[in-house]
Amino acid sequence: VSALDIETRVRDSVAYVRFSGELDITAADEAERRVREVEESAPRDLILDLRELEFMDSTGLRLVLSVDTRARERGGRAVIVRGPHSVHRVFELALLEERLEFVDDPAEAGG
Amino acid sequence: LPPPHRPDEVTPTGGTPSAGAGRVGEPSGRSDATLDATLADLSLETLFHELLDRVRDALEADSATVLLFDPARRVLMTHASSGLERDVAEHVEIPLGRGITGRVAEALEPTIVDDTSAVEVVSPSIREHLRSIVAVPLVDGDSLIGVIHVGSRQLASFSQSDLDLVQVVADRLSVSLENLRLQRAEQLARERAEREAARTRHLLGLADDLAEAHSAAEVCDTVCRHAVEGLGAAACIVVTLEAVERLRVEASTGYPEEMVWPTIPIDATIPVAQAARTGSPVWVSSAEELTARYPLVAEEMERLSFEAAAAVPVALGERMLGALGLHFGQRRIFEPEDRELVVAIAQQAAVSLERARLFEAERGARREAERATARLGLIADFGKRLTRSLELPTIAETLVRFAVKHVADVAIVHLVGRDGRVSSSVSATRDAHGNAVVRWLGQGSHPDLEDPSDPVAWVIRDRQTVFEPEGPQPAGPLRGCSSTVATPLARDEAVLGVLILGRTEALAFEHDDVGLVEELGSRAAQALDNARLYEEQATVADTLQRSLLPPSLPSVPGILVGARYRPAGDGMRVGGDFYDVFEVEPGEWGIVIGDVCGKGAPAAAVMALARYTLRTAALNESKPSAILGTLNEALLRQASDDRFCTVCYVRLRKNPEGVRLTVSSGGHPLPIVLRRDGALETVGRPGTLLGNFPDPRFTDQVVDLAPGDTLVLYTDGVTDERREGEEFGDARLGEVMRECVGLAPQRIADRIESAVVDFRDDDPRDDIAIVTVGVVT
């Protein structure tokens, strides 16, 4: 049983996805499916809210990177609402802090 | 009894003139003589004759006649006569208003006709024999009952006093007739009431008996019995509508066996079918009518001496349920009451049939529901037993064990391999204590699936359950079983085996059981399929993983290298972690640890690419950051979603003091140096994750290792391991490492792995890879 909760909504052209719990290999497939589902509604921008995330491993990293890539391909952007330190460290380690767009509050993302 | 003769009062004919006055006695005396008390006890017919005789004698006339009025036909019928008996015999009728009597009846006026030839006469006898007549109407109040007339062969034989006498007699007759009519009516009413009571008793008895009848057949039997008893029928049949064009014979009595078929076509030309077909009752009163209307069965009816028949539909409102048919041994006029009774019986039959059907349907539904619940429970129980097994033989054994415990006396499973042949067979029976006895069968007992006559081969070829409710006694493990079910263990395209169940004669399989057997088979097939997939995938994963890791670590002079690798969880998938140790040139070695962000075959492809790209790049580039740059470009050229990875590359060069390491990380956790005094140093700077950005940033950091120092490279599976939300983490890793001072690099790798595995109760969620490098002291 996955310990990940996923909440999604789309308003105007902005999709919002919030992960709560643990985003790891056991939850990766479901997370991927739900994100793709949201992307089907063709939003311009996508906000990934990681504040409620307790854990993320490299599969989560891969998910975030692929969301970012697809957003760019659509001419939009992916904004990540920074998670707690243990989660954010994964981005820091991969030097993604400077490559991806991070905010502390969804309001900053314009969503 | 003939009335006593009273010569002193009644004067016989002769001696007295036949006309005018001067006859014996006064009119009152004559009338007393004519109407004496002896008449009171006589029946109507005797009364008529006695009175008519007496009037004729008293008036010395030649005839005395009574005609009765039929209001329906408005005619007078000659009813009794003294002297004109022929009219009675010939049923002479006089229309109201015609002839002498007709006119008297119409006018309600007594009349004396002195010369009959002078008036209209209808009756031929009167015209022929009588010359004069006195006629008086018989009335009750204002209504006409009839006419009495007295006639003579002589002209003008009757005086007013004669008329008065006839009038007195007429009054007396009227009263008697009226009394009689009332009496008759009363008697009829009583008889009708009695018949009604008998019918009611009958119907009540039928209702009582029907209350005990729970099935359609019982209802029909009861109806049959009551119809025969209550109506005096010789034979009875009850049919129900089985299909649009067919009637089912539910009960019959009185017909010879060979005449009664289980079903009757609804268009058969027999009364009962006609009633069911048309929805109208059929009444046949005579043998002639029977023959005329139902010529096809005329001969049989004659042989059985059936002379009348009745058939009524058995229906609830518009809905036709069937029909009730009766044959009688005598001609029979079906009076309204008879008809009502037959219809009432049919009505009760309809209500009871419907109730029986509902009862049967409800009982059936309840039985079905109970069975279904038990079956669901059984299947759920079986499912639970299966969940923990991931090995084909265990599943097969679980299935046969379960089957002999709950469903069958003997159970056999033949497992079919990928090559379409039976790979193994297991059977189970019960011992004297009811425990399952499982036996794996040798190859000799494997069915030959190529043999088209082998029933097991059919089951597999057609993917169909084969059910033998009472098959021939099979040989082999099914010996003694008279009823068998064989069902394929199939999932999607693949047939994984066959389940064969046998029962001994005492409790043969029924059609209902087949569904349960199929359901068990389907559950088992699912488990077998999973197990097979698991087996295959585990094999593939293991093989692939081995091919991606160095089969053994190279031996580096003066250097000790250790490594641990543990795939995540169940070992079902190729993990994303990899490592490599290789010689670039004499005195220089490359040490790699990495993690592909993904699992399975695509990850394995990226892993292979990374490993060989790094080896090649190391030949051309000396800076680790440049080597990682080359890998990044190679990864970017991959279109796959799974091209991201993190890698830490360490160049190792020996120097006189020990070794010099140059460390560069591409998104990978930074390695840690454990100094021989227990101090820990993180080495290197974070670098960009590989495979996503065209302009990554990597740095090279140099660190020297002295004898007794150990470099530890690891993947995030080590620090990310969790227990109830708590991470293993850097701090715990540091603690474990500090306890490893003085240990050989391989021992250190082992210690770290076991610390992580111990930390978690379950299997690790992510791959764990650890590479350790130390300088020989």
Tab-separated table of N, CA, C and O in Angstrom, chain B residues 284-293 298 301-302 305-309 330-332:
chain	number	residue	atom	x	y	z
B	284	VAL	N	-69.404	-29.533	-22.941
B	284	VAL	CA	-69.860	-30.507	-23.943
B	284	VAL	C	-70.806	-31.473	-23.224
B	284	VAL	O	-70.381	-32.208	-22.336
B	285	SER	N	-72.090	-31.454	-23.619
B	285	SER	CA	-73.099	-32.138	-22.826
B	285	SER	C	-73.354	-33.585	-23.211
B	285	SER	O	-73.919	-34.338	-22.436
B	286	SER	N	-72.986	-33.956	-24.436
B	286	SER	CA	-73.359	-35.299	-24.857
B	286	SER	C	-72.237	-35.958	-25.649
B	286	SER	O	-71.323	-35.283	-26.138
B	287	ALA	N	-72.362	-37.270	-25.783
B	287	ALA	CA	-71.366	-38.025	-26.533
B	287	ALA	C	-71.360	-37.583	-27.988
B	287	ALA	O	-70.304	-37.472	-28.608
B	288	GLU	N	-72.556	-37.288	-28.526
B	288	GLU	CA	-72.647	-36.881	-29.933
B	288	GLU	C	-71.872	-35.577	-30.137
B	288	GLU	O	-71.142	-35.402	-31.097
B	289	GLU	N	-72.084	-34.675	-29.176
B	289	GLU	CA	-71.420	-33.375	-29.280
B	289	GLU	C	-69.899	-33.550	-29.153
B	289	GLU	O	-69.122	-32.908	-29.853
B	290	LEU	N	-69.510	-34.465	-28.261
B	290	LEU	CA	-68.079	-34.752	-28.081
B	290	LEU	C	-67.471	-35.212	-29.394
B	290	LEU	O	-66.413	-34.733	-29.818
B	291	THR	N	-68.133	-36.152	-30.024
B	291	THR	CA	-67.639	-36.712	-31.271
B	291	THR	C	-67.576	-35.631	-32.347
B	291	THR	O	-66.597	-35.553	-33.090
B	292	ALA	N	-68.615	-34.790	-32.381
B	292	ALA	CA	-68.674	-33.783	-33.425
B	292	ALA	C	-67.580	-32.728	-33.232
B	292	ALA	O	-66.943	-32.301	-34.189
B	293	ARG	N	-67.359	-32.341	-31.972
B	293	ARG	CA	-66.432	-31.229	-31.744
B	293	ARG	C	-64.973	-31.693	-31.641
B	293	ARG	O	-64.065	-30.919	-31.919
B	298	ALA	N	-62.417	-38.998	-30.661
B	298	ALA	CA	-63.764	-39.564	-30.543
B	298	ALA	C	-63.727	-41.045	-30.174
B	298	ALA	O	-64.466	-41.511	-29.302
B	301	MET	N	-62.811	-41.557	-26.599
B	301	MET	CA	-63.903	-41.136	-25.718
B	301	MET	C	-64.982	-42.223	-25.662
B	301	MET	O	-65.531	-42.517	-24.613
B	302	GLU	N	-65.215	-42.804	-26.820
B	302	GLU	CA	-66.242	-43.845	-26.893
B	302	GLU	C	-65.798	-45.073	-26.105
B	302	GLU	O	-66.560	-45.654	-25.336
B	305	SER	N	-66.226	-44.608	-22.622
B	305	SER	CA	-67.621	-44.280	-22.307
B	305	SER	C	-67.756	-42.892	-21.694
B	305	SER	O	-68.521	-42.680	-20.759
B	306	PHE	N	-67.005	-41.962	-22.216
B	306	PHE	CA	-67.155	-40.586	-21.752
B	306	PHE	C	-68.249	-39.933	-22.578
B	306	PHE	O	-68.233	-39.987	-23.810
B	307	GLU	N	-69.200	-39.293	-21.888
B	307	GLU	CA	-70.349	-38.757	-22.613
B	307	GLU	C	-70.501	-37.257	-22.473
B	307	GLU	O	-71.392	-36.660	-23.061
B	308	ALA	N	-69.666	-36.667	-21.638
B	308	ALA	CA	-69.725	-35.211	-21.510
B	308	ALA	C	-68.352	-34.729	-21.064
B	308	ALA	O	-67.561	-35.511	-20.525
B	309	ALA	N	-68.099	-33.466	-21.319
B	309	ALA	CA	-66.792	-32.931	-20.943
B	309	ALA	C	-66.923	-31.462	-20.589
B	309	ALA	O	-67.860	-30.782	-21.019
B	330	GLN	N	-71.611	-39.747	-17.854
B	330	GLN	CA	-73.006	-39.621	-18.308
B	330	GLN	C	-73.178	-38.298	-19.023
B	330	GLN	O	-72.409	-37.376	-18.828
B	331	ARG	N	-74.250	-38.269	-19.803
B	331	ARG	CA	-74.642	-36.982	-20.382
B	331	ARG	C	-74.819	-36.016	-19.241
B	331	ARG	O	-75.192	-36.406	-18.137
B	332	ARG	N	-74.619	-34.775	-19.508
B	332	ARG	CA	-74.727	-33.842	-18.395
B	332	ARG	C	-75.074	-32.464	-18.935
B	332	ARG	O	-74.381	-31.920	-19.782
